[in-house]
mmCIF file of C-alpha atoms and ligand atoms in Angstrom:
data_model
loop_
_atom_site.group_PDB
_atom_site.id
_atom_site.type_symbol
_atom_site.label_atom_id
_atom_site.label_comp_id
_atom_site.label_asym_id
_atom_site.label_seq_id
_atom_site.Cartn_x
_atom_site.Cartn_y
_atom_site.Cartn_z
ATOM 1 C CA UNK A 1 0.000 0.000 0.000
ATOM 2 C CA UNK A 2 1.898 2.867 -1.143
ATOM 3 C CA UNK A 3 -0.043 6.227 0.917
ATOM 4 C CA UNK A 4 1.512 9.822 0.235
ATOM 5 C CA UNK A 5 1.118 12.241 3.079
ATOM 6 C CA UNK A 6 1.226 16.419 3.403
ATOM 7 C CA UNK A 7 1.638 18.070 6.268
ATOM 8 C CA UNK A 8 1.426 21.536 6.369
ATOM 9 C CA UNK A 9 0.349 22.312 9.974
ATOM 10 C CA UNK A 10 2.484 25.049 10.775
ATOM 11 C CA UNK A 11 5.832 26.547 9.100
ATOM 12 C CA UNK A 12 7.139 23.312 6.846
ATOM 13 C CA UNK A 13 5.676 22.385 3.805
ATOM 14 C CA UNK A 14 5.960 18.488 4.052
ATOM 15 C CA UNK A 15 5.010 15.473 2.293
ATOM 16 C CA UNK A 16 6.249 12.060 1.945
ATOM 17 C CA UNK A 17 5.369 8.592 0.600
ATOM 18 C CA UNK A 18 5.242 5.461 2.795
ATOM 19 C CA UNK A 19 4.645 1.762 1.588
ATOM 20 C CA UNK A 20 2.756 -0.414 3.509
ATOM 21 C CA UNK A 21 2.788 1.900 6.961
ATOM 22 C CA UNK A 22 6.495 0.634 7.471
ATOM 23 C CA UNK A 23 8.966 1.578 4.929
ATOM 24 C CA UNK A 24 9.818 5.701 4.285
ATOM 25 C CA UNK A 25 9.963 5.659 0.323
ATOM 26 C CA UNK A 26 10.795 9.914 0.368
ATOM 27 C CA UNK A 27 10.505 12.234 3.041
ATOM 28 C CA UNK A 28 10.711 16.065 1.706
ATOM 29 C CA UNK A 29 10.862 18.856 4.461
ATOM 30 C CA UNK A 30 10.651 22.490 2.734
ATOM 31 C CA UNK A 31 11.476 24.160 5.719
ATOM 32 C CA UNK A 32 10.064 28.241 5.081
ATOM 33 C CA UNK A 33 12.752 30.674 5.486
ATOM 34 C CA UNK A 34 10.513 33.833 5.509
ATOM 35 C CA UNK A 35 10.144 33.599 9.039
ATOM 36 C CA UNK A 36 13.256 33.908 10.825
ATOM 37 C CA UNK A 37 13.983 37.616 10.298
ATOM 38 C CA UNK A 38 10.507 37.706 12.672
ATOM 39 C CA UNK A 39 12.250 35.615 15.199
ATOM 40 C CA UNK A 40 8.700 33.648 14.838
ATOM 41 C CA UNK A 41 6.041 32.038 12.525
ATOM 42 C CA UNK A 42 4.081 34.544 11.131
ATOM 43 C CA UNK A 43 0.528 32.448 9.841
ATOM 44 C CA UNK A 44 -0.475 34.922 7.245
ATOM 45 C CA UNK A 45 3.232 34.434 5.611
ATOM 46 C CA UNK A 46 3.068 30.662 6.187
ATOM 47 C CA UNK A 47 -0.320 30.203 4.580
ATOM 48 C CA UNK A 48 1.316 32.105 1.672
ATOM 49 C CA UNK A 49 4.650 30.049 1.541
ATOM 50 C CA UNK A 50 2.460 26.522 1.634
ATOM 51 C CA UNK A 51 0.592 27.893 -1.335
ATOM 52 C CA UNK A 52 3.653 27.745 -3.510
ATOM 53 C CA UNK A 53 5.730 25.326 -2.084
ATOM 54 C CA UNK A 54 3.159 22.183 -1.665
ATOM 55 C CA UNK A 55 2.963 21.824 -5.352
ATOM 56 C CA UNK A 56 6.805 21.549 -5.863
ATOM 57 C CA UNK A 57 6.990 19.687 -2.491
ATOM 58 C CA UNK A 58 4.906 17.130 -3.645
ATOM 59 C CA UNK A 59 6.209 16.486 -7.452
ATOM 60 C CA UNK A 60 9.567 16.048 -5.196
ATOM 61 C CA UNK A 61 8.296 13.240 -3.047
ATOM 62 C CA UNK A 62 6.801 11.227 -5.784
ATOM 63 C CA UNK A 63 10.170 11.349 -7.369
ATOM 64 C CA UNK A 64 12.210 10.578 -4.713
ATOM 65 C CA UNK A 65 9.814 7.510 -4.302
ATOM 66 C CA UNK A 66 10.291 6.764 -8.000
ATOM 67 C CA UNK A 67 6.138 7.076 -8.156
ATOM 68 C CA UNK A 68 4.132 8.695 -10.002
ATOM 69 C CA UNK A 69 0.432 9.939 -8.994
ATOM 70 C CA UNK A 70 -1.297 6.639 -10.533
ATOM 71 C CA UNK A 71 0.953 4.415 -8.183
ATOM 72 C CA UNK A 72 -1.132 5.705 -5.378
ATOM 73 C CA UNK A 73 -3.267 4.336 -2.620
ATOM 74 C CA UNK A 74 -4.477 7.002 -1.203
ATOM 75 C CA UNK A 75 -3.685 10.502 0.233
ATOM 76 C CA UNK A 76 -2.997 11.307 3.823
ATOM 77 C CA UNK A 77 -3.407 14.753 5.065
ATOM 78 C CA UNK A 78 -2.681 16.846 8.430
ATOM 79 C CA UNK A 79 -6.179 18.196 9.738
ATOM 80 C CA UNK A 80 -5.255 18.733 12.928
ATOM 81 C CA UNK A 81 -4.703 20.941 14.919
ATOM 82 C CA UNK A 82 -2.468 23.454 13.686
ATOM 83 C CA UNK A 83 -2.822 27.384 12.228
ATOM 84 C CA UNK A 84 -6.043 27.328 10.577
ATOM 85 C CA UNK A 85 -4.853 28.906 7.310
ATOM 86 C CA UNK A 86 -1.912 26.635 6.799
ATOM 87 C CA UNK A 87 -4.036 23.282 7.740
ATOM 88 C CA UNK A 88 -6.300 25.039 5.017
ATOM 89 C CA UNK A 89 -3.941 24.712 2.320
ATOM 90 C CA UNK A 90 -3.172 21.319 2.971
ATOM 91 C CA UNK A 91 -6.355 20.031 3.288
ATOM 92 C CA UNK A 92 -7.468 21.496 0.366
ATOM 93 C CA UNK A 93 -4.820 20.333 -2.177
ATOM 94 C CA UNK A 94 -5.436 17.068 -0.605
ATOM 95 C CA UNK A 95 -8.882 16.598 -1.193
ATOM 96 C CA UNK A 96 -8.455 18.154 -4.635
ATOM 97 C CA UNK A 97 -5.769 15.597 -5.462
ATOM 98 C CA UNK A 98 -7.751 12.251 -3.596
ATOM 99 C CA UNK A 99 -10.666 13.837 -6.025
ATOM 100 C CA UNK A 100 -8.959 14.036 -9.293
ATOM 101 C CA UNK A 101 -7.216 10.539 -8.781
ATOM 102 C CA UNK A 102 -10.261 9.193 -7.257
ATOM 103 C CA UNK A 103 -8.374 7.763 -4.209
ATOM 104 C CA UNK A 104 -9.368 7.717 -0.590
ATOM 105 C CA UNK A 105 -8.634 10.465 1.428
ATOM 106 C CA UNK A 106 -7.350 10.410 5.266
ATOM 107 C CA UNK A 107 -7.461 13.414 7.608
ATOM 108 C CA UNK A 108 -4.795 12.600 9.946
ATOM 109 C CA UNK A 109 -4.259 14.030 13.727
ATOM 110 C CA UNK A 110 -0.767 16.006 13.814
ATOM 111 C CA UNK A 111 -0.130 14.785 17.593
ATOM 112 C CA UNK A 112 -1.017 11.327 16.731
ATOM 113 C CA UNK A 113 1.849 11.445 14.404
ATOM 114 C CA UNK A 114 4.260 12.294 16.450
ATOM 115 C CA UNK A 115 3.516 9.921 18.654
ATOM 116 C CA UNK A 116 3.312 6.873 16.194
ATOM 117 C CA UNK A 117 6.668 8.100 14.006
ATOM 118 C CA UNK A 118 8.983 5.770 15.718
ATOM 119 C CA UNK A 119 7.264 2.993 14.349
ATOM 120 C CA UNK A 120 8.357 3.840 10.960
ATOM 121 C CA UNK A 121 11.862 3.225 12.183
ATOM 122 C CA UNK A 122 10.644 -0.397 13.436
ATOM 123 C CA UNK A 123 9.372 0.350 16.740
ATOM 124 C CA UNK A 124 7.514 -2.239 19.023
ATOM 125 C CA UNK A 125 5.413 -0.650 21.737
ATOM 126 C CA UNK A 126 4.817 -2.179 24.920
ATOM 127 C CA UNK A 127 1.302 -0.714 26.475
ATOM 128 C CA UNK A 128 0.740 1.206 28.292
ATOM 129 C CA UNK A 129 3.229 3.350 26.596
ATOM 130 C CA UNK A 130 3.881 7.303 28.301
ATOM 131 C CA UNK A 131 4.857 9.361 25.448
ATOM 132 C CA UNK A 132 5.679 13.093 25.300
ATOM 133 C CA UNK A 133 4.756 15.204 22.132
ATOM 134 C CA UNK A 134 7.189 18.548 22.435
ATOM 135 C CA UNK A 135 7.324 20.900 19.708
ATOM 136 C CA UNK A 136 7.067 25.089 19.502
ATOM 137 C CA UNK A 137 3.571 24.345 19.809
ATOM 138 C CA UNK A 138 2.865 21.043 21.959
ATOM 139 C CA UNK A 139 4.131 20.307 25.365
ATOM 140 C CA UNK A 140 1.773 16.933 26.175
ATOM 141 C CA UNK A 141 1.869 14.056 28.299
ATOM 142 C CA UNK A 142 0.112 11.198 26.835
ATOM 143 C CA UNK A 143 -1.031 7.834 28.377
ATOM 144 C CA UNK A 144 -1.375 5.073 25.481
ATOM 145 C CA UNK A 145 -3.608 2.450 26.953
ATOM 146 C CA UNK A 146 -3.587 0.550 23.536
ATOM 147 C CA UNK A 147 -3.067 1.542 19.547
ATOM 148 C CA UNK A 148 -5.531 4.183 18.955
ATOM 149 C CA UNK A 149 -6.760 4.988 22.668
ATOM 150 C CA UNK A 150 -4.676 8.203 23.858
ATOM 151 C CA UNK A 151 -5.218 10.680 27.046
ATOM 152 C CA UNK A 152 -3.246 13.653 28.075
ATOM 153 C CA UNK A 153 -2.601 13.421 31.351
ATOM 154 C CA UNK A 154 -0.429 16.207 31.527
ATOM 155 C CA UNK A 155 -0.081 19.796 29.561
ATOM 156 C CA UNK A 156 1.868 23.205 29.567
ATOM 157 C CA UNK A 157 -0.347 25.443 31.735
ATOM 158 C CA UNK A 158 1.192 28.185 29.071
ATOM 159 C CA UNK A 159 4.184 28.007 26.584
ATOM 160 C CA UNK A 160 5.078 25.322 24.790
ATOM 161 C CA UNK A 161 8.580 23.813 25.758
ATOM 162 C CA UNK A 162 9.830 24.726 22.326
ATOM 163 C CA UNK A 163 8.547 28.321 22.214
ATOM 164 C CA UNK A 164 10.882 28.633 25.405
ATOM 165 C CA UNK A 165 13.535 27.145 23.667
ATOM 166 C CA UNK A 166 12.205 29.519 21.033
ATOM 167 C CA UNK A 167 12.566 33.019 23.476
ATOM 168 C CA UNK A 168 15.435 32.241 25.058
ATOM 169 C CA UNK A 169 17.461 31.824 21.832
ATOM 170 C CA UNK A 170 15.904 35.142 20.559
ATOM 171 C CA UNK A 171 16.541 36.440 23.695
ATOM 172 C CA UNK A 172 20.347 36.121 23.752
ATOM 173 C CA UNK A 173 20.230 36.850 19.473
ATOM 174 C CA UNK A 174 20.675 33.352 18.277
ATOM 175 C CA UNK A 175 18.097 33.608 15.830
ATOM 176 C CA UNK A 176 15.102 31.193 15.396
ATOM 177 C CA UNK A 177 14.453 28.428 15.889
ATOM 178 C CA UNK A 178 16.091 28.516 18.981
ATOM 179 C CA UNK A 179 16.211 24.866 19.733
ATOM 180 C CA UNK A 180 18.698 23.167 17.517
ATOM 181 C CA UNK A 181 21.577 25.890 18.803
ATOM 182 C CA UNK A 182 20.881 26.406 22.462
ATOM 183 C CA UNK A 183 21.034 22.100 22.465
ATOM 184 C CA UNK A 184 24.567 22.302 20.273
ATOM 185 C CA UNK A 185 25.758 25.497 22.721
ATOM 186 C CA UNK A 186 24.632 23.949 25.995
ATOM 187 C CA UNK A 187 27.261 21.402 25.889
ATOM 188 C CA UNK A 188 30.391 23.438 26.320
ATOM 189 C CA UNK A 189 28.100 25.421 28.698
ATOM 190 C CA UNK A 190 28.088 25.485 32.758
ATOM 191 C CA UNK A 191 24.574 24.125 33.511
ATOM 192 C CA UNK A 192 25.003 25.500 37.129
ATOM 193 C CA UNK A 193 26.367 28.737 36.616
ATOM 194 C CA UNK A 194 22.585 29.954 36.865
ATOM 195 C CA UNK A 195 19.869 27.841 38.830
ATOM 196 C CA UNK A 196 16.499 28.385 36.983
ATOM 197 C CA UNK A 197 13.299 27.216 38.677
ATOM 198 C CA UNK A 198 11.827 23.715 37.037
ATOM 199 C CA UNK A 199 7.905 24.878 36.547
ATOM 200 C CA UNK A 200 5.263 22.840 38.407
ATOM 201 C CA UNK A 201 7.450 21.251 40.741
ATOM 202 C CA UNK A 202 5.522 19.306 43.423
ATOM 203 C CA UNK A 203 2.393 20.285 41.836
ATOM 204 C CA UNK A 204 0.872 17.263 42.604
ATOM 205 C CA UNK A 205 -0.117 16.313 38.976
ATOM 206 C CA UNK A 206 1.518 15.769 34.995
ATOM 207 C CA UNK A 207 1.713 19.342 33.954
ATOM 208 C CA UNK A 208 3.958 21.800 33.071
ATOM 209 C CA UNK A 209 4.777 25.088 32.694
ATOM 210 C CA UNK A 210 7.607 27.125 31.041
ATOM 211 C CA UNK A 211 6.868 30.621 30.924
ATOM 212 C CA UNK A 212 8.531 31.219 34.944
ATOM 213 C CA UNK A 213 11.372 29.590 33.394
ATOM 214 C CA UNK A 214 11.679 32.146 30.770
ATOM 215 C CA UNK A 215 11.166 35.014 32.357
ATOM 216 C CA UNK A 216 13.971 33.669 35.274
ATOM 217 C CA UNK A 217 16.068 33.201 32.346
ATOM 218 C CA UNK A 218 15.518 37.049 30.821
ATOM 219 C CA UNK A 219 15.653 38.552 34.382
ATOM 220 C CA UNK A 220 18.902 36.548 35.087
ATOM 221 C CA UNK A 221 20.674 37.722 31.603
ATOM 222 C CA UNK A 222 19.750 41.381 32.420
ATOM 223 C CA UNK A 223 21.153 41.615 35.656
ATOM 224 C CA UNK A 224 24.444 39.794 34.713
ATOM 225 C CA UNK A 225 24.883 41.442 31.295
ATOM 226 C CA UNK A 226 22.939 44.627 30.934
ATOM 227 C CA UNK A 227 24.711 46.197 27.830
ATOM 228 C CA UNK A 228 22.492 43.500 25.956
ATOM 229 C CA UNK A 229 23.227 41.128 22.892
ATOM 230 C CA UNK A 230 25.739 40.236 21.782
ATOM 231 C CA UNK A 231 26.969 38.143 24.570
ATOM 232 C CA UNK A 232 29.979 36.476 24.976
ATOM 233 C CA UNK A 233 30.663 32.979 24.117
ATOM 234 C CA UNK A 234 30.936 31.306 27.824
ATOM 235 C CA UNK A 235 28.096 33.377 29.268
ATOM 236 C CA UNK A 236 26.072 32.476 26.235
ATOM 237 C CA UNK A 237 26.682 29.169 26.714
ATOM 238 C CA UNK A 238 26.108 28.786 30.478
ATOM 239 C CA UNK A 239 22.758 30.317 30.118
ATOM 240 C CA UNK A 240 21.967 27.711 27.064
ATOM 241 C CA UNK A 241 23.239 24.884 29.714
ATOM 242 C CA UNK A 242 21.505 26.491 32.720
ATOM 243 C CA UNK A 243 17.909 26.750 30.729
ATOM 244 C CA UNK A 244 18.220 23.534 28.704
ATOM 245 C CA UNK A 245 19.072 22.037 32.088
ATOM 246 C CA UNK A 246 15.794 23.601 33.874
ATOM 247 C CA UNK A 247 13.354 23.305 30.982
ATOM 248 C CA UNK A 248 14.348 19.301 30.002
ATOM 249 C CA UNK A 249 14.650 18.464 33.518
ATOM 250 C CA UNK A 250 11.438 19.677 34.456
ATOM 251 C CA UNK A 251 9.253 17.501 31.644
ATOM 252 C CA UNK A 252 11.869 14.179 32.185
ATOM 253 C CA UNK A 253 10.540 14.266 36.139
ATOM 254 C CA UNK A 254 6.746 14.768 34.505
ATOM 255 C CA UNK A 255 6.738 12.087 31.950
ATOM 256 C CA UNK A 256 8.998 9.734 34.819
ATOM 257 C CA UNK A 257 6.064 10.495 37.286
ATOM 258 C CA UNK A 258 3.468 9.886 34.746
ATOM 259 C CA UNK A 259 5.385 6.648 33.741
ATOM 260 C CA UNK A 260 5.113 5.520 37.105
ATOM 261 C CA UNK A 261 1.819 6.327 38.604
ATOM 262 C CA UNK A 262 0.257 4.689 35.180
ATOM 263 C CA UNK A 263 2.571 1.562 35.024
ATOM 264 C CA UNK A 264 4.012 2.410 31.690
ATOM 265 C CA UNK A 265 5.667 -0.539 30.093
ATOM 266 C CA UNK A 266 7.555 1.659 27.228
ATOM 267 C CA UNK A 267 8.322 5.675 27.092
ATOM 268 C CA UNK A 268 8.149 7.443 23.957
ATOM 269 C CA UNK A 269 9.298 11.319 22.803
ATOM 270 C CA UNK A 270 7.905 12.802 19.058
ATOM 271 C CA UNK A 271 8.236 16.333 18.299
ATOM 272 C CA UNK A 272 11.011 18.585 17.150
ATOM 273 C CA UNK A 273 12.063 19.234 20.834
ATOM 274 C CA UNK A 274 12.536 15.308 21.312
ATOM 275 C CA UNK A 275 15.785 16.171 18.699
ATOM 276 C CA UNK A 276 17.528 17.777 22.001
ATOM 277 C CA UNK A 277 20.281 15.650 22.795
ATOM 278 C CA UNK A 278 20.272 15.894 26.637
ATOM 279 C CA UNK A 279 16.237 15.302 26.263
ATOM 280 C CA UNK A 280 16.331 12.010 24.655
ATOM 281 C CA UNK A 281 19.451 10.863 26.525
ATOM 282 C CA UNK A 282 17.686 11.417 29.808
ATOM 283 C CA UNK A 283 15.064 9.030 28.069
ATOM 284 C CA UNK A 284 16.934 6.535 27.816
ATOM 285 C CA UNK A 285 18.228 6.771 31.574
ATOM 286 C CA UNK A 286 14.859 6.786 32.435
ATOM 287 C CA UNK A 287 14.195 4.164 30.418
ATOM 288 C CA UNK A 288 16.833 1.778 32.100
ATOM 289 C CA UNK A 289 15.963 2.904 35.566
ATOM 290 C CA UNK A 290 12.429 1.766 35.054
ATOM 291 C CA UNK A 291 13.160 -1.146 32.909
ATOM 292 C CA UNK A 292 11.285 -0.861 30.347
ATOM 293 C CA UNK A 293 11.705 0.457 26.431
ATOM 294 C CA UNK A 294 11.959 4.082 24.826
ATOM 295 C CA UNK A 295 11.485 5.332 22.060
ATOM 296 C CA UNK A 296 12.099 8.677 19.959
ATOM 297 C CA UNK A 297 12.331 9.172 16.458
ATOM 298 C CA UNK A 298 15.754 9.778 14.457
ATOM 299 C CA UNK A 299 15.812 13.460 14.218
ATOM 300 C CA UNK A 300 13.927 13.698 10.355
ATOM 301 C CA UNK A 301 10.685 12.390 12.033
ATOM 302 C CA UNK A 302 11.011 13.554 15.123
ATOM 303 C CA UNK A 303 10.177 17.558 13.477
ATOM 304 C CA UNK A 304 7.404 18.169 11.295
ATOM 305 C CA UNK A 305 6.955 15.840 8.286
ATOM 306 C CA UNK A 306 4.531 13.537 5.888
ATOM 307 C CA UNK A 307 6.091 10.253 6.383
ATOM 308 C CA UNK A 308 4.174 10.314 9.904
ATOM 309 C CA UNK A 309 1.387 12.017 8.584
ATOM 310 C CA UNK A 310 1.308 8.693 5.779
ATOM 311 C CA UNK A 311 2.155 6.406 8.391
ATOM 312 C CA UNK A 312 -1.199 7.088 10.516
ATOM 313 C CA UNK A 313 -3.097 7.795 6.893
ATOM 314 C CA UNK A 314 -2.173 3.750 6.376
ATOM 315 C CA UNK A 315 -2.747 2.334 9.312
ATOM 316 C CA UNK A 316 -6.661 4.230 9.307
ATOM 317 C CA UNK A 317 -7.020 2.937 5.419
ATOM 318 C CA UNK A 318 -5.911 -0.440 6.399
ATOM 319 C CA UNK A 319 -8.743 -0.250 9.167
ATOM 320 C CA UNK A 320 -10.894 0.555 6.445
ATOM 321 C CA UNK A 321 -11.251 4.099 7.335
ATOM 322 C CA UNK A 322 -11.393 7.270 5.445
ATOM 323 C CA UNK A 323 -12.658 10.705 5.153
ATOM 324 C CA UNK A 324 -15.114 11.937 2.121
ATOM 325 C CA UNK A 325 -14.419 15.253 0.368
ATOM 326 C CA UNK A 326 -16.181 16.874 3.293
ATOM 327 C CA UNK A 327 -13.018 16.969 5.229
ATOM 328 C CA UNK A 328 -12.723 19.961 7.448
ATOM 329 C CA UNK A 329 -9.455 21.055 9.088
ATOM 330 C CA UNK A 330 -9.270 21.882 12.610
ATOM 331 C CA UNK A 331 -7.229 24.200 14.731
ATOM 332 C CA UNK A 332 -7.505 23.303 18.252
ATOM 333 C CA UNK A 333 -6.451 19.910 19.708
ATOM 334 C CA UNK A 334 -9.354 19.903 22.331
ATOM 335 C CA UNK A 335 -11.983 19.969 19.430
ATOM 336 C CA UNK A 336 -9.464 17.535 17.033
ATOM 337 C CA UNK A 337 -10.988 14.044 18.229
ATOM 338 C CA UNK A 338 -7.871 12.718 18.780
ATOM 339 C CA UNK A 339 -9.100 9.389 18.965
ATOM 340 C CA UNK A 340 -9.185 9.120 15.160
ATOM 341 C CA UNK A 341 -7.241 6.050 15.348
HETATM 342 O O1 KG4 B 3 7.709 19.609 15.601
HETATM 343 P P1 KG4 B 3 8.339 20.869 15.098
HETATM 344 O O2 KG4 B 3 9.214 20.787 13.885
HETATM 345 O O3 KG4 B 3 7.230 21.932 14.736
HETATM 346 C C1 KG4 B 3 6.171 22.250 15.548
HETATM 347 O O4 KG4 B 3 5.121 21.583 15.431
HETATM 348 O O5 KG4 B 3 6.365 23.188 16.368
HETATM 349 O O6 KG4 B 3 9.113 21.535 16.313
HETATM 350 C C2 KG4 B 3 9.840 22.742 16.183
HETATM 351 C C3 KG4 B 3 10.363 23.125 17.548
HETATM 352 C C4 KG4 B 3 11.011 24.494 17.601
HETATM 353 O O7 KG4 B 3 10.537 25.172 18.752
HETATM 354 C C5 KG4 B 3 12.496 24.175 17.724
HETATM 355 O O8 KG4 B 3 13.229 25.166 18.410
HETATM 356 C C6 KG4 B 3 12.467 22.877 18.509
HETATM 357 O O9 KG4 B 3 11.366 22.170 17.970
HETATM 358 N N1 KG4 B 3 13.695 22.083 18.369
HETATM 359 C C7 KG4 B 3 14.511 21.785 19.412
HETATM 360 C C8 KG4 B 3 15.613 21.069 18.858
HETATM 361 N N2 KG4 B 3 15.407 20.933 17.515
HETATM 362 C C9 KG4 B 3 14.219 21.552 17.242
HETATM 363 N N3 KG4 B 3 14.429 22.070 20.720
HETATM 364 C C10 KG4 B 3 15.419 21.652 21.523
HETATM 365 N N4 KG4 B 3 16.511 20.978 21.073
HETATM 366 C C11 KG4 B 3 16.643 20.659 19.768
HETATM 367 N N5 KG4 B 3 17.714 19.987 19.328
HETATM 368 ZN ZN1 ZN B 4 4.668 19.048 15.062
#
């Protein structure tokens, strides 16, 4: 079964084609430059950007695959949740093309994907699996009773871990986004040097919280170096240590307490954030200390893409479920039905 799958969610214009919900035939990211001289994603540029990239993106991945559009058993499409306008595009194209080649058509869940990408890399879960989804947009603790039956049990009370990651990078003018550097700087940091508060400590539940953390972090670089960027090397990279330190270590003792108070029998990360190196490496301690599996994707599936977005699009066909050409995207994960599996 050969499924090709767009994502267009947020910032990257992505799609991919997967045969038979297992093997990654082409994976094509086209991440959109226009917004790092905001420091941000701006959705009225991204909605633009989609527009003329998914065309080009998706001639790309049928190459790669060596398909062409007849080869095709269907199309698998982000719906949720995500900026409205650049779901839009997406969703649109998607139907347009499932139309014209009269294939079936799969709205997929964004979050779902992230959490299912590792087993495009072979995966076998063990339920019931805690997995985090961390992104610029998602920080969310999920129990996995059994394929297809998800609950958050735990969720930023405000930012997202990787819109931290995010301000903190803009903050001390590394550009955006902020995440791939501050993990690359942090390791020839101090992570001591400044002691940042981990959010919802000893709340008494699975959430989290990152916007203290940032604004600890801002106050902190003020008072030490108030001429302003840019900083010097060390002190840049102490504060990179110092926050990466606070912001992973607060959702590893989350996810650990969610692991144990639901008797989770593997751990999983998905999302661009579960690229950070000290992140998935305290995974794996975790993993050992608990004795039981982890997973996380390699780093291409971990960030946005369409070989997860064809991955869940396959295993829904091979259900025997699909979505008519009254497919409607939606923004907000509380309204998404995540149980589309
Ligand atoms: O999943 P993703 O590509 O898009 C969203 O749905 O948001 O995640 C992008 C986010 C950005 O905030 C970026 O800074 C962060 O993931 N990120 C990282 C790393 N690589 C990407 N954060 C921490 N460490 C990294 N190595
Ligand atoms: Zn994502």
């Amino acid at each position: 079964m050969l499924i090709l799958g767009i994502e267009t969610s947020c910032d990257d214009t992505a799609a991919a084609v997967v045969e038979d919900a297992r093997h990654v035939r082409s994976n094509v990211i086209a991440a959109q430059d226009v917004h790092r001289e905001f420091g941000g994603v701006v959705p009225e540029l991204a909605s633009r950007a989609h527009l003329d990239l998914i065309g080009p993106t998706v001639a790309r991945a049928l190459e790669d695959a060596a398909a062409s559009f007849a080869d095709l058993d269907g199309v698998a499409v982000t719906r949720a949740p995500g900026l409205m306008g650049s779901l839009l595009v997406g969703v649109s194209y998607a139907k347009a093309l499932a139309s014209a080649l009269d294939k079936p058509l799969v709205g997929v869940n964004h979050i779902e994907a992230h959490l299912l990408a590792p087993l495009l890399e072979g995966a076998e879960f063990v339920y019931p699996m805690v997995g985090a989804v961390v992104s610029g947009g998602h920080s969310e603790i999920f129990l996995v009773e059994q394929p297809g039956r998800y609950a958050i049990v735990g969720t930023t009370r405000d930012d997202a871990i990787g819109e931290a990651f995010d301000k903190v990078a803009k903050l001390l003018g590394l550009g955006f986004p902020g995440g791939p550097v501050i993990d690359r700087l942090s390791s020839a940091g101090d992570a001591k040097r400044f002691l940042f508060p981990l959010g919802m400590r000893g709340s008494g539940d699975f959430d989290l919280s990152f916007s203290g953390l940032k604004t600890a972090v801002k106050r902190a670089v003020e008072k030490a170096a108030p001429e302003g960027p840019p900083y010097d090397d060390a002190f840049t990279a102490d504060v990179c240590a110092s926050f990466q330190a606070a912001a992973v270590g607060a959702l590893l003792a989350k996810l650990e307490a969610a692991a144990r108070a639901h008797g989770a029998r593997s751990l999983a990360l998905g999302g661009g954030v579960a690229c950070n190196r000290a992140l998935r490496a305290g995974l794996v301690r975790m993993g050992e200390r608990l004795g039981v599996p982890t997973f996380h994707p390699s780093p291409r599936l971990c960030a946005d893409n369409g070989a997860m977005i064809a991955l869940v699009g396959s295993l829904r066909l091979m259900r025997g479920e699909s979505d008519g050409p009254l497919l409607e995207p939606v923004a907000n994960l509380d309204e998404s039905g995540l149980l589309s599996a």
